[in-house]
Amino acid sequence: MKILVVDDEQDVKVLFQQRFRKEIRKEELEFVFAFSGEEALNLMKAMEHEAVLILSDINMPGMSGLELLDTIKKNYVKPPPMVMMITAYGDDENRTMAKNLGADDFLTKPLDFSLLKDKLITLT
Amino acid sequence: MKHILYIIGFLLSLTVFSQQEKVLTISDTTLVNRWAYLESNWSYKKGDNINWSDPKFDDSSWTKISSKNLNKPNNKIIGGDNEIVWFRKLIKTDSTFNNPIVLNVYQAGASEIYLDGKLIRTLGKVSSNPEEIETIFSWKIVFHLPLEKNKAHLLAVRFVNSQRKYPKYFMNDGHIYIQATSIHNILTTDPRLVTPIKETRNYYNNLYIVLGIVLFMFVLFLFLYIFFKREKINGYFALTSLLYSCFLGAILLEYKTNFYEFKYDFIIGILNVLYPLAALYCIYKIFNKRIGYFYWGITAIGILLILSGFLVSSVYTGHIFGVIILVEFLRISSLSYKSDKIGALIFLLTGVLNLIFWIIATLHQLGYFDLPQLIYYVPFAYILLPLSIAIYLGYFFGNRSQSLRLNLERVQKLSKEKESILSEQKDTLEQQVKERTSELNQSLDDLKATQSQLIQSEKMASLGELTAGIAHEIQNPLNFVNNFSEVSNELIDEMNEELDKGDLEEVKAISLDIKQNLEKINHHGKRADNIVKGMLQHSRSSSGTKEPTDINTLADEYLRLAYHGLRAKDKSFNAELITNFDESIGKVNIVPQDMGRVILNLITNAFYAVNEKKQRDVSFKPIVTVSTKKSDEYITISVSDNGDGIPEKVKEKIFQPFFTTKPTGQGTGLGLSMSYDIVTKGHDGKLKVETTKNKGTAFFIELPN
């Protein structure tokens, strides 16, 4: 199962690769990185027949994480990909909006990677 | 010419009362210090015979007369027009006679004087043919009478009463008076002896005095007029005095020649009309009377009288005109009594005095009085009218000077009062100005304080807008710092495990990762540090000092802060951010806090504009572009959006303080005005705006390169 990480911060890729280096090495987890909503949608198209878990930042220039969530949830009905939203601050408003749009989970920065690992392993 | 009439009048009256004498016997003492009329023991006969001059001729049948005027004894004329009359008289000298005798002949006509049958003097030309007669009108023809000691002499006079061409009707009663004195008398400088006719002498002496007074008045009033032209009355009176001086001068000139001549009579006639008219004009002006029919009527009469000088001597007409003027003078004075009592009284008094004088003089002439000395005062009677005007003007100007002086004193007093009031007012004003200035200074201080507060509020407001962005921006690096440090920690554990295993390749690989992580931690730590510093910088008062600053970084930071700030407040908001930085710009000397504030303000406005449009149009794709560009002259930072654009009316006001289109409470209205000041005043740059309706707005910050 591929996990698509969407964040405008480039260093997220390095962080994930290091955080999940063991899992990546063991091929327990596979990450694909996109740095904007638009790029994420393009990758989604390319990975149409692969099971995808999406981890997306909310605050991004251009298409925001919520827009991306909305688009994915609307465009990929069967099977619906799992979308976990990550934002720098976990206010209720964002959380409610994300849930309304169909977000499967909600994480706040700074990311608790051990928690995330557990969740990812459980899901995958 | 009234004078001559009066002289004649007086002389005539004298003849009536003259003393009768017997045959004149002349001794050395007879004629000492006096002129004597040869008036007694004359015989006369009308007709003409040269033998009648002969002393041997028997004239016992001739008519005896005794008269000063030989041709008019007992007030009856002997010789009429062109009639020749002979007069004879016996003169004796005694043994004491030693001083030569001189005669003076005062005549109107022509005469020949014979002594003992011998012609000694011709005065004019006596002829039986009227065409040949040459008349002389003289009052002073003095010549020697060659008498011998202790002897009887016969004095014979051949006289013709003839008229001159002009004026036609004048002195029809030809006259001849003969006076005698010793030659010693006329050689003295005693004026009483030099001038044979006493009355004439006194009259002319007084005329000189009057002329002196009138000339003095002329000079005085002329200069009064010259130095104060507004008082025209002085000019009129100076002219009156001048005309009057000319009149008197002409009389005196005629007198000096000793002969009556028509040219003098005519000129005197003209002046005799002009000067009273001028005097009357003065009276009109003094009493503010309109120059009307009366005045012009009198003037017309005056002109007629001048022209009549060819027929009648001005001796008579001057008299008539004098009376007319006097009547008008009294009339005007009476009419003006109510408006100017003093003036009217002065003129009425003068007029009445004048009238009384002339009535007495006329009565005297008519023989009702015998006042031989009255003629002396005729010149003074003449001067009464001009003198009264001078007195009035003196009174008038004196009075006015007095009232002016009083006015001046009053004005001075008022001025002083005003000065004092002004001074008080000035003090009060100064006090008020001080108070107001102090109040204004206080207000200014308050305003400054308010302004600083407003600026601070604006800063805080924009800071508020940034807070969310800042939180996001700090969370991101913190996320990396935390996670990279945690990962590094794990990696060190792993590295230790690998060391224990002895897999040095893996150890090296892990250590490289750790190093990379540490660099990341360092990088993101600095990033957070910069954000915090930027925030502090933004909220702090500007130091105002310029420092080399990377404009691209500054613009980028604020773009992100603003964007995230807005996103934090409005979750639905999104926009495409396009940055177009000219990397060749390098560092630019600016005040970073101030310029950052300007950029932030423009970006916030751009976001606001696109967001507004987005609210109305869901399909709208907001785009905000921040660009920098370097040219030869300027470094340009532009912030553009694709919003609705700014209406033309609003565009004029956007840089005004407190102008805002945002709803109440959302904007201070100071953002753009502060930005404008920062760019133009703080950086000598320009802040321009270009906007197109429905297409968007672009702001350009142009800083000198």
Tab-separated table of N, CA, C and O in Angstrom, chain B residues 455-471 531-540 558 561-562 564-566 568-569 597 600-601 604:
chain	number	residue	atom	x	y	z
B	455	ILE	N	-0.647	54.179	14.951
B	455	ILE	CA	0.367	53.421	14.200
B	455	ILE	C	0.591	52.066	14.868
B	455	ILE	O	0.646	51.023	14.218
B	456	GLN	N	0.675	52.177	16.202
B	456	GLN	CA	0.875	50.931	16.951
B	456	GLN	C	-0.319	49.994	16.738
B	456	GLN	O	-0.135	48.790	16.531
B	457	SER	N	-1.526	50.598	16.745
B	457	SER	CA	-2.730	49.788	16.525
B	457	SER	C	-2.683	49.122	15.172
B	457	SER	O	-3.019	47.939	15.035
B	458	GLU	N	-2.244	49.956	14.181
B	458	GLU	CA	-2.154	49.401	12.820
B	458	GLU	C	-1.177	48.232	12.783
B	458	GLU	O	-1.443	47.193	12.195
B	459	LYS	N	-0.054	48.453	13.515
B	459	LYS	CA	0.952	47.375	13.577
B	459	LYS	C	0.353	46.145	14.222
B	459	LYS	O	0.530	45.014	13.740
B	460	MET	N	-0.336	46.435	15.329
B	460	MET	CA	-0.891	45.297	16.075
B	460	MET	C	-1.971	44.592	15.267
B	460	MET	O	-2.074	43.373	15.281
B	461	ALA	N	-2.749	45.432	14.533
B	461	ALA	CA	-3.799	44.849	13.702
B	461	ALA	C	-3.178	43.928	12.676
B	461	ALA	O	-3.639	42.787	12.469
B	462	SER	N	-2.094	44.420	12.028
B	462	SER	CA	-1.463	43.578	11.009
B	462	SER	C	-0.785	42.385	11.668
B	462	SER	O	-0.751	41.289	11.108
B	463	LEU	N	-0.287	42.639	12.885
B	463	LEU	CA	0.337	41.537	13.623
B	463	LEU	C	-0.701	40.448	13.906
B	463	LEU	O	-0.434	39.256	13.759
B	464	GLY	N	-1.888	40.923	14.277
B	464	GLY	CA	-2.998	39.997	14.540
B	464	GLY	C	-3.281	39.147	13.311
B	464	GLY	O	-3.465	37.934	13.390
B	465	GLU	N	-3.262	39.872	12.155
B	465	GLU	CA	-3.501	39.128	10.908
B	465	GLU	C	-2.426	38.077	10.675
B	465	GLU	O	-2.640	37.062	10.041
B	466	LEU	N	-1.231	38.393	11.210
B	466	LEU	CA	-0.104	37.502	10.973
B	466	LEU	C	-0.046	36.327	11.933
B	466	LEU	O	0.584	35.314	11.655
B	467	THR	N	-0.684	36.535	13.105
B	467	THR	CA	-0.485	35.552	14.170
B	467	THR	C	-0.652	34.108	13.711
B	467	THR	O	0.207	33.265	13.956
B	468	ALA	N	-1.758	33.867	13.003
B	468	ALA	CA	-2.029	32.500	12.558
B	468	ALA	C	-0.934	32.003	11.641
B	468	ALA	O	-0.453	30.866	11.771
B	469	GLY	N	-0.540	32.916	10.736
B	469	GLY	CA	0.526	32.555	9.794
B	469	GLY	C	1.795	32.226	10.537
B	469	GLY	O	2.496	31.254	10.230
B	470	ILE	N	2.059	33.080	11.551
B	470	ILE	CA	3.283	32.870	12.332
B	470	ILE	C	3.232	31.520	13.036
B	470	ILE	O	4.196	30.754	13.023
B	471	ALA	N	2.079	31.204	13.596
B	471	ALA	CA	1.925	29.926	14.294
B	471	ALA	C	2.240	28.771	13.361
B	471	ALA	O	3.023	27.877	13.684
B	531	ILE	N	11.635	33.821	12.060
B	531	ILE	CA	10.206	34.175	12.127
B	531	ILE	C	9.924	34.983	13.395
B	531	ILE	O	9.274	36.030	13.366
B	532	VAL	N	10.463	34.479	14.492
B	532	VAL	CA	10.253	35.197	15.764
B	532	VAL	C	10.861	36.590	15.695
B	532	VAL	O	10.240	37.586	16.087
B	533	LYS	N	12.090	36.637	15.128
B	533	LYS	CA	12.743	37.951	15.010
B	533	LYS	C	11.924	38.904	14.141
B	533	LYS	O	11.752	40.077	14.472
B	534	GLY	N	11.454	38.342	13.041
B	534	GLY	CA	10.647	39.152	12.115
B	534	GLY	C	9.415	39.699	12.802
B	534	GLY	O	9.054	40.865	12.647
B	535	MET	N	8.796	38.818	13.615
B	535	MET	CA	7.590	39.233	14.321
B	535	MET	C	7.909	40.369	15.305
B	535	MET	O	7.213	41.381	15.382
B	536	LEU	N	9.011	40.163	15.993
B	536	LEU	CA	9.415	41.193	16.947
B	536	LEU	C	9.722	42.501	16.223
B	536	LEU	O	9.325	43.584	16.641
B	537	GLN	N	10.409	42.316	15.102
B	537	GLN	CA	10.786	43.484	14.316
B	537	GLN	C	9.544	44.241	13.853
B	537	GLN	O	9.479	45.462	13.901
B	538	HIS	N	8.569	43.489	13.469
B	538	HIS	CA	7.343	44.088	12.959
B	538	HIS	C	6.611	44.880	14.036
B	538	HIS	O	6.095	45.973	13.799
B	539	SER	N	6.606	44.333	15.233
B	539	SER	CA	5.861	45.002	16.299
B	539	SER	C	6.647	46.148	16.923
B	539	SER	O	6.084	47.065	17.483
B	540	ARG	N	7.986	46.037	16.800
B	540	ARG	CA	8.812	47.109	17.387
B	540	ARG	C	8.696	48.402	16.590
B	540	ARG	O	8.381	48.379	15.402
B	558	TYR	N	6.988	37.831	4.086
B	558	TYR	CA	5.730	38.490	4.377
B	558	TYR	C	4.590	37.908	3.567
B	558	TYR	O	3.448	37.867	4.021
B	561	LEU	N	3.657	34.815	5.455
B	561	LEU	CA	3.008	35.160	6.721
B	561	LEU	C	1.580	35.631	6.491
B	561	LEU	O	0.648	35.209	7.164
B	562	ALA	N	1.459	36.482	5.492
B	562	ALA	CA	0.144	37.046	5.222
B	562	ALA	C	-0.813	35.956	4.764
B	562	ALA	O	-1.968	35.878	5.200
B	564	HIS	N	-0.704	32.677	5.234
B	564	HIS	CA	-1.094	31.756	6.289
B	564	HIS	C	-1.956	32.435	7.330
B	564	HIS	O	-2.865	31.818	7.907
B	565	GLY	N	-1.683	33.712	7.553
B	565	GLY	CA	-2.489	34.484	8.493
B	565	GLY	C	-3.933	34.512	8.044
B	565	GLY	O	-4.859	34.255	8.818
B	566	LEU	N	-4.124	34.771	6.774
B	566	LEU	CA	-5.483	34.862	6.252
B	566	LEU	C	-6.151	33.488	6.246
B	566	LEU	O	-7.328	33.350	6.579
B	568	ALA	N	-5.545	31.148	8.235
B	568	ALA	CA	-5.887	30.763	9.597
B	568	ALA	C	-7.229	31.344	10.005
B	568	ALA	O	-7.990	30.725	10.725
B	569	LYS	N	-7.472	32.567	9.522
B	569	LYS	CA	-8.735	33.213	9.886
B	569	LYS	C	-9.880	32.685	9.047
B	569	LYS	O	-11.017	32.566	9.504
B	597	ARG	N	6.601	46.231	6.430
B	597	ARG	CA	5.242	46.642	6.765
B	597	ARG	C	4.477	47.034	5.498
B	597	ARG	O	3.307	46.718	5.321
B	600	LEU	N	3.784	43.841	3.448
B	600	LEU	CA	2.736	43.077	4.133
B	600	LEU	C	1.376	43.720	3.888
B	600	LEU	O	0.392	43.053	3.590
B	601	ASN	N	1.374	45.061	3.995
B	601	ASN	CA	0.118	45.783	3.809
B	601	ASN	C	-0.438	45.570	2.409
B	601	ASN	O	-1.633	45.304	2.226
B	604	THR	N	-1.631	41.957	2.071
B	604	THR	CA	-2.883	41.758	2.806
B	604	THR	C	-4.055	42.333	2.018
B	604	THR	O	-5.119	41.714	1.908
